[in-house]
């Protein structure tokens, strides 16, 4: 049996658009975009329109959409709420289409738009995500959002956790150094994810802005069975 | 005491020219450019002119220079020899100025040219390198060459080894996720560097081309006391 190829991309600046065209791209931005998207679907959101720029988000607001938008942790003045998963409550999102724009995560969804499939990954949906991937028979790229093009530890260990499960299936192999590094860093982190994340720069940024209340939640394994997937530019969800 | 800042850059695509301007940039491309440069100075080379492009290297050959040049492991047809440290023998290099162009390593020397200092790092000169850095009282960026903009394990663990020594000095601190990752990967690798490197893509590339005879040598700690440093675009060496 020919195994499918597993790769990891540590930053938007390292993404190779043409080479990844036929692959499943797993968007990983656990603090906080990909965790918030998973939470929104768990709480009943109908769809999410990811937009890369502030003017796009503002234009949607003008059309009457519910808009979640932040930059560097701060809610944009025209937005209904920001980027914490705790904002996406059933009361706010059930049955709704949400327009969503964040510092890092939503832009890379558009960057990956030429790929075969784009799905959202986090600790919150890791089992359903990997279960879905294993049924697809496709190469996979774990695309870590990082922070302003920089490598981020928290996304990398989540990529390592996903990679561990895919490699354990025997359906995947890798010759990608980034994947090996993610697997190795995950092996160091998995005994105490919260403790490991303490040294991450994003951990400090969120603490400095009093936005770190959601970190424990974002590290919860299997809070939801939802797998958010992009269809024609819009996030909908597959329920496993 | 205010500590100096230590950062790590995993790829030329992640290098932030303006932000790193006042720093010491340590170029790490251990398989094989940075190891070969250290070896050349140990074996008596007077200076090395790093050139980024093939036409530049060819032009220097036309002027009568000794030229070491390769792309993807293959010696360029006009060059005197390629990129193995075993090429830079005392017989060939003593007292000479060498023009040097490689797939990854020499290009990033030019990319970093606006920084305060550029030095060459490898396992071969790690003690003298870190000893030299600790005397400078400057911020440091460990700049891993990687491979065609991709993350490379072998350069990362060498960066981790350098970072471990700088952090142990108490003169440096870091809030850089890449540095934390390099330190952690080095902690996994240091008990058996050769074994750890087995999974690196560059290990396989060199094996496939029968160019892997030098790997054991490139992992030798403290083969030389030379610290190659760029002065006015040319590599010379500081002897510690």
Short mmCIF file of C-alpha atoms in Angstrom, two decimals:
data_model
loop_
_atom_site.label_atom_id
_atom_site.label_comp_id
_atom_site.label_asym_id
_atom_site.label_seq_id
_atom_site.Cartn_x
_atom_site.Cartn_y
_atom_site.Cartn_z
CA UNK A 1 0.00 0.00 0.00
CA UNK A 2 1.29 3.43 -0.94
CA UNK A 3 1.03 5.71 2.06
CA UNK A 4 -0.28 9.23 1.87
CA UNK A 5 2.11 12.07 2.56
CA UNK A 6 1.92 14.18 5.70
CA UNK A 7 3.53 17.62 5.87
CA UNK A 8 3.52 20.49 8.33
CA UNK A 9 3.86 24.20 7.57
CA UNK A 10 4.96 26.37 10.49
CA UNK A 11 3.99 29.78 9.09
CA UNK A 12 2.06 31.42 6.25
CA UNK A 13 5.47 32.62 4.97
CA UNK A 14 6.42 28.96 4.42
CA UNK A 15 3.23 27.85 2.65
CA UNK A 16 3.85 26.45 -0.85
CA UNK A 17 0.59 27.07 -2.70
CA UNK A 18 1.26 25.12 -5.88
CA UNK A 19 2.80 22.10 -4.21
CA UNK A 20 -0.12 21.68 -1.81
CA UNK A 21 -2.91 21.99 -4.40
CA UNK A 22 -4.38 18.48 -4.15
CA UNK A 23 -3.98 18.14 -0.39
CA UNK A 24 -6.21 18.48 2.63
CA UNK A 25 -5.08 21.63 4.44
CA UNK A 26 -5.72 21.59 8.19
CA UNK A 27 -5.78 25.16 9.54
CA UNK A 28 -4.42 25.24 13.10
CA UNK A 29 -4.62 28.48 15.11
CA UNK A 30 -5.60 27.19 18.52
CA UNK A 31 -5.22 30.51 20.42
CA UNK A 32 -7.83 31.34 19.35
CA UNK A 33 -9.35 31.28 15.84
CA UNK A 34 -9.53 27.56 15.14
CA UNK A 35 -10.82 26.85 18.67
CA UNK A 36 -13.45 29.56 18.31
CA UNK A 37 -14.64 28.22 14.95
CA UNK A 38 -15.05 24.73 16.40
CA UNK A 39 -16.93 26.18 19.37
CA UNK A 40 -19.23 28.22 17.12
CA UNK A 41 -20.32 25.10 15.23
CA UNK A 42 -20.74 23.11 18.44
CA UNK A 43 -23.03 25.90 19.64
CA UNK A 44 -25.17 25.78 16.53
CA UNK A 45 -23.72 28.26 14.04
CA UNK A 46 -24.97 27.57 10.52
CA UNK A 47 -21.93 28.87 8.65
CA UNK A 48 -18.93 31.16 9.02
CA UNK A 49 -17.61 33.48 6.33
CA UNK A 50 -13.86 33.91 6.94
CA UNK A 51 -12.55 37.26 5.73
CA UNK A 52 -8.92 38.29 5.64
CA UNK A 53 -9.15 42.08 5.86
CA UNK A 54 -10.77 44.66 8.14
CA UNK A 55 -12.53 46.53 5.26
CA UNK A 56 -14.15 43.26 4.13
CA UNK A 57 -15.41 42.60 7.66
CA UNK A 58 -16.73 46.16 7.93
CA UNK A 59 -18.55 45.85 4.61
CA UNK A 60 -20.32 42.70 5.79
CA UNK A 61 -21.37 44.50 8.99
CA UNK A 62 -22.91 47.20 6.81
CA UNK A 63 -24.99 44.48 5.15
CA UNK A 64 -26.38 43.37 8.52
CA UNK A 65 -24.23 40.32 9.24
CA UNK A 66 -23.16 39.21 12.72
CA UNK A 67 -19.44 40.02 12.73
CA UNK A 68 -16.67 38.64 14.95
CA UNK A 69 -13.46 40.55 14.29
CA UNK A 70 -10.24 41.34 16.11
CA UNK A 71 -6.69 42.45 15.52
CA UNK A 72 -3.95 41.72 18.06
CA UNK A 73 -6.55 40.60 20.55
CA UNK A 74 -8.66 43.75 20.41
CA UNK A 75 -12.25 43.75 19.17
CA UNK A 76 -12.71 46.01 16.13
CA UNK A 77 -15.05 48.91 16.89
CA UNK A 78 -17.74 47.89 14.40
CA UNK A 79 -17.74 44.19 15.36
CA UNK A 80 -20.37 42.42 17.47
CA UNK A 81 -17.69 40.55 19.39
CA UNK A 82 -14.09 39.40 19.21
CA UNK A 83 -12.07 36.23 19.04
CA UNK A 84 -12.66 34.41 22.31
CA UNK A 85 -14.44 31.06 21.97
CA UNK A 86 -16.54 32.17 24.95
CA UNK A 87 -18.16 34.82 22.71
CA UNK A 88 -19.66 32.22 20.39
CA UNK A 89 -22.49 31.24 22.74
CA UNK A 90 -25.61 29.35 21.62
CA UNK A 91 -27.61 32.50 22.36
CA UNK A 92 -25.56 34.49 19.88
CA UNK A 93 -24.77 32.00 17.14
CA UNK A 94 -27.46 29.30 16.84
CA UNK A 95 -28.69 29.20 13.27
CA UNK A 96 -26.58 32.22 12.30
CA UNK A 97 -24.05 32.96 9.60
CA UNK A 98 -21.07 34.72 11.21
CA UNK A 99 -18.50 36.85 9.42
CA UNK A 100 -15.13 36.28 11.08
CA UNK A 101 -11.79 38.07 10.76
CA UNK A 102 -8.72 37.57 12.98
CA UNK A 103 -5.06 38.59 13.06
CA UNK A 104 -3.70 35.32 11.70
CA UNK A 105 -6.13 32.46 11.30
CA UNK A 106 -8.75 33.68 8.86
CA UNK A 107 -6.23 35.11 6.39
CA UNK A 108 -4.57 31.73 5.89
CA UNK A 109 -7.91 30.13 5.03
CA UNK A 110 -7.96 32.35 1.95
CA UNK A 111 -4.26 31.65 1.30
CA UNK A 112 -5.04 27.92 1.13
CA UNK A 113 -8.13 28.37 -1.02
CA UNK A 114 -6.68 26.58 -4.07
CA UNK A 115 -6.17 23.34 -2.12
CA UNK A 116 -8.52 20.38 -2.45
CA UNK A 117 -10.02 20.61 1.02
CA UNK A 118 -9.58 23.07 3.88
CA UNK A 119 -10.60 21.98 7.37
CA UNK A 120 -10.24 23.56 10.79
CA UNK A 121 -8.24 21.74 13.44
CA UNK A 122 -7.84 22.24 17.17
CA UNK A 123 -7.60 20.14 20.30
CA UNK A 124 -11.35 20.69 20.67
CA UNK A 125 -12.15 18.51 17.63
CA UNK A 126 -9.02 16.39 17.26
CA UNK A 127 -10.64 12.94 17.22
CA UNK A 128 -13.39 13.81 14.76
CA UNK A 129 -10.90 15.75 12.61
CA UNK A 130 -8.46 12.85 12.35
CA UNK A 131 -11.33 10.39 11.86
CA UNK A 132 -12.58 12.49 8.94
CA UNK A 133 -9.09 12.83 7.40
CA UNK A 134 -8.47 9.08 7.54
CA UNK A 135 -11.53 8.48 5.34
CA UNK A 136 -10.39 10.86 2.57
CA UNK A 137 -7.29 9.12 1.13
CA UNK A 138 -5.52 12.42 0.51
CA UNK A 139 -2.17 13.97 1.30
CA UNK A 140 -2.33 16.29 4.30
CA UNK A 141 -0.68 19.59 5.22
CA UNK A 142 -0.96 20.74 8.83
CA UNK A 143 -0.91 24.52 8.36
CA UNK A 144 0.00 26.35 11.58
CA UNK A 145 -1.15 29.97 11.58
CA UNK A 146 1.60 31.13 13.92
CA UNK A 147 1.68 34.82 14.78
CA UNK A 148 2.41 37.44 12.11
CA UNK A 149 4.37 34.89 10.10
CA UNK A 150 6.32 33.68 13.13
CA UNK A 151 6.51 30.10 14.37
CA UNK A 152 4.17 29.45 17.32
CA UNK A 153 4.64 26.66 19.86
CA UNK A 154 0.96 26.16 20.66
CA UNK A 155 -0.05 25.53 17.04
CA UNK A 156 2.98 23.30 16.54
CA UNK A 157 2.16 20.96 19.41
CA UNK A 158 -1.43 20.68 18.18
CA UNK A 159 -0.04 19.80 14.73
CA UNK A 160 2.13 17.20 16.46
CA UNK A 161 -0.91 15.73 18.21
CA UNK A 162 -2.77 15.44 14.89
CA UNK A 163 0.32 14.01 13.21
CA UNK A 164 0.72 11.40 15.95
CA UNK A 165 -2.79 10.10 15.29
CA UNK A 166 -2.40 10.08 11.49
CA UNK A 167 0.96 8.32 11.67
CA UNK A 168 -0.44 5.75 14.11
CA UNK A 169 -3.04 4.82 11.49
CA UNK A 170 -0.26 3.49 9.19
CA UNK A 171 -2.04 5.27 6.29
CA UNK A 172 0.42 8.18 6.42
CA UNK A 173 4.16 8.62 6.24
CA UNK A 174 6.33 11.71 6.32
CA UNK A 175 9.68 12.92 5.07
CA UNK A 176 8.99 16.42 6.33
CA UNK A 177 11.33 17.80 8.99
CA UNK A 178 8.63 20.14 10.30
CA UNK A 179 6.35 17.17 10.94
CA UNK A 180 9.12 15.31 12.78
CA UNK A 181 9.75 18.41 14.89
CA UNK A 182 6.03 18.82 15.65
CA UNK A 183 5.81 15.16 16.68
CA UNK A 184 8.86 15.50 18.93
CA UNK A 185 7.64 18.73 20.55
CA UNK A 186 4.23 17.13 21.12
CA UNK A 187 5.95 14.18 22.80
CA UNK A 188 7.44 16.67 25.29
CA UNK A 189 4.19 18.62 25.75
CA UNK A 190 1.52 15.99 25.96
CA UNK A 191 2.05 15.02 29.59
CA UNK A 192 1.23 18.60 30.65
CA UNK A 193 -0.02 20.71 27.76
CA UNK A 194 -0.95 23.68 29.95
CA UNK A 195 2.49 23.69 31.57
CA UNK A 196 4.27 23.38 28.22
CA UNK A 197 2.29 26.28 26.72
CA UNK A 198 3.45 28.58 29.55
CA UNK A 199 6.59 29.52 27.59
CA UNK A 200 4.72 30.33 24.36
CA UNK A 201 4.79 33.99 23.33
CA UNK A 202 1.06 33.92 22.55
CA UNK A 203 0.43 32.73 26.13
CA UNK A 204 2.14 35.91 27.36
CA UNK A 205 0.40 38.16 24.85
CA UNK A 206 -3.01 36.90 25.93
CA UNK A 207 -2.12 37.21 29.63
CA UNK A 208 -0.93 40.79 29.12
CA UNK A 209 -4.30 41.69 27.60
CA UNK A 210 -6.36 39.74 30.15
CA UNK A 211 -7.53 37.49 27.32
CA UNK A 212 -6.12 34.25 28.71
CA UNK A 213 -9.28 33.01 30.43
CA UNK A 214 -9.99 30.69 27.49
CA UNK A 215 -6.64 28.91 27.30
CA UNK A 216 -7.62 25.94 29.45
CA UNK A 217 -10.74 25.52 27.36
CA UNK A 218 -8.76 25.70 24.07
CA UNK A 219 -6.58 22.81 25.30
CA UNK A 220 -9.60 20.56 25.95
CA UNK A 221 -9.43 17.34 23.95
CA UNK A 222 -12.64 16.46 22.06
CA UNK A 223 -15.04 19.12 23.27
CA UNK A 224 -16.90 18.68 19.98
CA UNK A 225 -17.43 16.20 17.12
CA UNK A 226 -17.74 18.99 14.54
CA UNK A 227 -15.30 19.25 11.64
CA UNK A 228 -15.49 22.72 10.07
CA UNK A 229 -14.74 22.56 6.35
CA UNK A 230 -14.58 25.26 3.67
CA UNK A 231 -17.09 24.95 0.83
CA UNK A 232 -17.10 27.67 -1.82
CA UNK A 233 -15.30 30.05 0.50
CA UNK A 234 -17.63 29.51 3.45
CA UNK A 235 -17.10 27.35 6.53
CA UNK A 236 -19.78 24.79 7.15
CA UNK A 237 -19.48 21.70 9.26
CA UNK A 238 -19.37 17.97 8.91
CA UNK A 239 -20.70 16.16 11.95
CA UNK A 240 -19.03 12.88 12.84
CA UNK B 1 21.18 43.37 34.77
CA UNK B 2 19.18 43.60 31.56
CA UNK B 3 19.63 40.42 29.62
CA UNK B 4 20.29 40.34 25.91
CA UNK B 5 17.65 38.87 23.65
CA UNK B 6 18.07 35.55 21.88
CA UNK B 7 15.98 34.65 18.84
CA UNK B 8 15.98 31.86 16.29
CA UNK B 9 14.91 32.05 12.66
CA UNK B 10 14.03 28.71 11.04
CA UNK B 11 14.15 29.77 7.38
CA UNK B 12 15.23 32.63 5.11
CA UNK B 13 11.50 33.15 4.45
CA UNK B 14 11.06 34.04 8.13
CA UNK B 15 14.00 36.44 8.43
CA UNK B 16 12.99 39.95 9.55
CA UNK B 17 15.70 42.21 8.13
CA UNK B 18 14.77 45.49 9.82
CA UNK B 19 14.08 44.00 13.24
CA UNK B 20 17.42 42.19 13.35
CA UNK B 21 19.60 45.13 12.28
CA UNK B 22 21.65 45.62 15.45
CA UNK B 23 22.02 41.93 16.27
CA UNK B 24 24.69 39.30 15.84
CA UNK B 25 23.41 36.91 13.17
CA UNK B 26 24.73 33.35 13.48
CA UNK B 27 24.44 31.55 10.14
CA UNK B 28 23.79 27.83 10.69
CA UNK B 29 23.82 25.48 7.70
CA UNK B 30 25.61 22.47 9.14
CA UNK B 31 25.05 20.10 6.18
CA UNK B 32 27.23 21.45 4.74
CA UNK B 33 28.08 25.15 4.17
CA UNK B 34 28.73 26.36 7.70
CA UNK B 35 30.74 23.22 8.53
CA UNK B 36 32.80 23.64 5.36
CA UNK B 37 33.54 27.30 6.09
CA UNK B 38 34.78 26.42 9.59
CA UNK B 39 36.92 23.63 8.12
CA UNK B 40 38.40 25.91 5.47
CA UNK B 41 39.61 28.38 8.11
CA UNK B 42 40.94 25.59 10.33
CA UNK B 43 42.91 24.40 7.30
CA UNK B 44 44.45 27.81 6.69
CA UNK B 45 42.17 29.66 4.27
CA UNK B 46 42.85 33.40 4.35
CA UNK B 47 39.35 34.55 3.44
CA UNK B 48 36.13 33.38 1.80
CA UNK B 49 33.97 35.47 -0.51
CA UNK B 50 30.38 34.21 -0.18
CA UNK B 51 28.36 34.72 -3.34
CA UNK B 52 24.64 34.07 -3.70
CA UNK B 53 24.29 33.38 -7.41
CA UNK B 54 25.86 31.07 -10.00
CA UNK B 55 26.73 33.91 -12.44
CA UNK B 56 28.63 35.72 -9.68
CA UNK B 57 30.61 32.57 -8.88
CA UNK B 58 31.34 32.03 -12.58
CA UNK B 59 32.55 35.63 -12.97
CA UNK B 60 35.02 35.18 -10.08
CA UNK B 61 36.33 31.97 -11.69
CA UNK B 62 36.98 33.99 -14.84
CA UNK B 63 39.14 36.34 -12.76
CA UNK B 64 41.28 33.42 -11.57
CA UNK B 65 39.82 32.79 -8.11
CA UNK B 66 39.62 29.37 -6.47
CA UNK B 67 35.86 28.63 -6.58
CA UNK B 68 33.83 26.19 -4.48
CA UNK B 69 30.27 26.06 -5.81
CA UNK B 70 27.36 23.65 -5.79
CA UNK B 71 23.62 23.51 -6.29
CA UNK B 72 21.55 20.66 -4.79
CA UNK B 73 24.74 18.82 -3.92
CA UNK B 74 26.23 18.86 -7.43
CA UNK B 75 29.48 20.67 -8.21
CA UNK B 76 28.98 23.40 -10.82
CA UNK B 77 30.92 22.64 -14.00
CA UNK B 78 33.24 25.64 -13.77
CA UNK B 79 34.03 25.21 -10.06
CA UNK B 80 37.25 23.83 -8.60
CA UNK B 81 35.33 21.78 -6.06
CA UNK B 82 31.97 21.51 -4.28
CA UNK B 83 30.51 21.79 -0.84
CA UNK B 84 31.98 18.93 1.20
CA UNK B 85 34.18 20.02 4.10
CA UNK B 86 36.60 17.30 2.93
CA UNK B 87 37.30 19.39 -0.18
CA UNK B 88 38.76 22.24 1.84
CA UNK B 89 42.10 20.55 2.52
CA UNK B 90 45.22 22.42 3.67
CA UNK B 91 46.80 21.60 0.29
CA UNK B 92 44.03 23.41 -1.54
CA UNK B 93 43.15 26.30 0.75
CA UNK B 94 46.14 27.40 2.86
CA UNK B 95 46.70 31.12 2.36
CA UNK B 96 43.98 31.30 -0.29
CA UNK B 97 40.89 33.41 -0.84
CA UNK B 98 38.04 31.12 -1.83
CA UNK B 99 34.86 32.14 -3.64
CA UNK B 100 32.00 30.05 -2.28
CA UNK B 101 28.41 29.57 -3.46
CA UNK B 102 25.94 26.97 -2.17
CA UNK B 103 22.23 26.15 -2.47
CA UNK B 104 21.17 27.71 0.82
CA UNK B 105 23.93 28.88 3.14
CA UNK B 106 25.82 31.52 1.20
CA UNK B 107 22.69 33.34 0.00
CA UNK B 108 21.53 34.01 3.54
CA UNK B 109 24.86 35.62 4.42
CA UNK B 110 23.97 38.34 1.91
CA UNK B 111 20.39 38.46 3.20
CA UNK B 112 21.73 39.26 6.68
CA UNK B 113 24.25 41.81 5.45
CA UNK B 114 22.57 44.80 7.14
CA UNK B 115 22.98 43.24 10.60
CA UNK B 116 25.67 44.37 13.03
CA UNK B 117 27.72 41.19 12.90
CA UNK B 118 27.43 37.99 10.88
CA UNK B 119 29.24 34.90 12.13
CA UNK B 120 29.26 31.28 11.01
CA UNK B 121 28.12 28.61 13.43
CA UNK B 122 28.33 24.82 13.42
CA UNK B 123 29.01 22.02 15.86
CA UNK B 124 32.63 22.21 14.67
CA UNK B 125 33.21 25.60 16.32
CA UNK B 126 30.44 25.74 18.92
CA UNK B 127 32.58 26.52 22.00
CA UNK B 128 34.65 29.25 20.38
CA UNK B 129 31.51 30.68 18.71
CA UNK B 130 29.57 30.94 21.97
CA UNK B 131 32.67 32.22 23.80
CA UNK B 132 33.00 34.99 21.21
CA UNK B 133 29.28 35.88 21.35
CA UNK B 134 29.32 36.15 25.14
CA UNK B 135 31.97 38.89 24.90
CA UNK B 136 29.96 41.09 22.52
CA UNK B 137 26.97 42.22 24.65
CA UNK B 138 24.61 42.10 21.67
CA UNK B 139 21.24 40.55 20.86
CA UNK B 140 21.59 37.33 18.88
CA UNK B 141 19.62 35.72 16.06
CA UNK B 142 20.37 32.07 15.27
CA UNK B 143 19.62 32.00 11.54
CA UNK B 144 19.05 28.46 10.27
CA UNK B 145 19.55 28.14 6.51
CA UNK B 146 17.15 25.23 6.13
CA UNK B 147 16.61 23.90 2.63
CA UNK B 148 14.99 26.02 -0.07
CA UNK B 149 13.15 28.02 2.57
CA UNK B 150 12.00 24.90 4.44
CA UNK B 151 12.64 24.16 8.10
CA UNK B 152 15.57 21.74 8.60
CA UNK B 153 16.02 19.57 11.69
CA UNK B 154 19.82 19.44 11.59
CA UNK B 155 20.23 23.24 11.64
CA UNK B 156 17.56 23.55 14.32
CA UNK B 157 19.27 21.18 16.75
CA UNK B 158 22.56 23.01 16.23
CA UNK B 159 20.73 26.28 16.99
CA UNK B 160 19.37 24.58 20.10
CA UNK B 161 22.87 23.57 21.16
CA UNK B 162 24.12 27.16 20.75
CA UNK B 163 21.03 28.50 22.54
CA UNK B 164 21.59 26.12 25.46
CA UNK B 165 25.07 27.52 26.01
CA UNK B 166 23.99 31.16 25.70
CA UNK B 167 21.05 30.68 28.07
CA UNK B 168 23.29 28.87 30.56
CA UNK B 169 25.48 31.98 30.71
CA UNK B 170 22.57 33.95 32.26
CA UNK B 171 23.47 36.84 29.91
CA UNK B 172 20.63 35.93 27.54
CA UNK B 173 16.90 35.41 27.80
CA UNK B 174 14.31 34.56 25.16
CA UNK B 175 10.63 35.08 24.48
CA UNK B 176 10.98 33.49 21.05
CA UNK B 177 8.96 30.31 20.42
CA UNK B 178 11.45 29.14 17.79
CA UNK B 179 14.27 29.30 20.33
CA UNK B 180 12.22 27.31 22.86
CA UNK B 181 11.50 24.72 20.16
CA UNK B 182 15.18 24.53 19.17
CA UNK B 183 16.19 24.06 22.81
CA UNK B 184 13.59 21.31 23.27
CA UNK B 185 14.54 19.49 20.07
CA UNK B 186 18.21 19.71 21.05
CA UNK B 187 17.32 18.18 24.43
CA UNK B 188 15.94 15.17 22.54
CA UNK B 189 18.85 14.99 20.09
CA UNK B 190 21.92 15.58 22.19
CA UNK B 191 22.23 12.07 23.62
CA UNK B 192 22.63 10.67 20.08
CA UNK B 193 22.97 13.42 17.48
CA UNK B 194 23.78 11.03 14.64
CA UNK B 195 20.75 8.88 15.44
CA UNK B 196 18.47 11.90 15.70
CA UNK B 197 19.63 13.29 12.35
CA UNK B 198 18.65 10.02 10.62
CA UNK B 199 15.10 11.29 10.07
CA UNK B 200 16.18 14.64 8.60
CA UNK B 201 15.33 15.14 4.93
CA UNK B 202 18.81 16.52 4.21
CA UNK B 203 20.28 13.28 5.64
CA UNK B 204 18.32 11.37 2.98
CA UNK B 205 19.17 13.81 0.20
CA UNK B 206 22.89 13.48 0.90
CA UNK B 207 22.64 9.68 1.17
CA UNK B 208 20.82 9.47 -2.17
CA UNK B 209 23.66 11.40 -3.85
CA UNK B 210 26.44 9.51 -2.04
CA UNK B 211 27.42 12.76 -0.35
CA UNK B 212 26.86 11.61 3.22
CA UNK B 213 30.43 10.63 4.05
CA UNK B 214 30.96 13.94 5.87
CA UNK B 215 27.97 13.82 8.20
CA UNK B 216 29.79 12.28 11.14
CA UNK B 217 32.50 14.90 10.75
CA UNK B 218 29.95 17.76 10.61
CA UNK B 219 28.53 16.60 13.96
CA UNK B 220 31.94 16.78 15.67
CA UNK B 221 31.92 19.14 18.64
CA UNK B 222 34.83 21.63 18.69
CA UNK B 223 36.96 20.48 15.78
CA UNK B 224 38.23 24.06 15.52
CA UNK B 225 38.61 27.27 17.55
CA UNK B 226 37.98 29.47 14.50
CA UNK B 227 35.04 31.88 14.38
CA UNK B 228 34.36 32.96 10.78
CA UNK B 229 32.98 36.50 10.68
CA UNK B 230 31.88 38.70 7.79
CA UNK B 231 33.85 41.94 7.33
CA UNK B 232 32.90 44.15 4.39
CA UNK B 233 31.20 41.27 2.65
CA UNK B 234 34.11 38.84 3.06
CA UNK B 235 34.53 36.03 5.58
CA UNK B 236 37.66 36.21 7.67
CA UNK B 237 38.25 34.53 10.97
CA UNK B 238 38.68 35.36 14.59
CA UNK B 239 40.81 32.85 16.44
CA UNK B 240 39.92 32.11 20.04
#
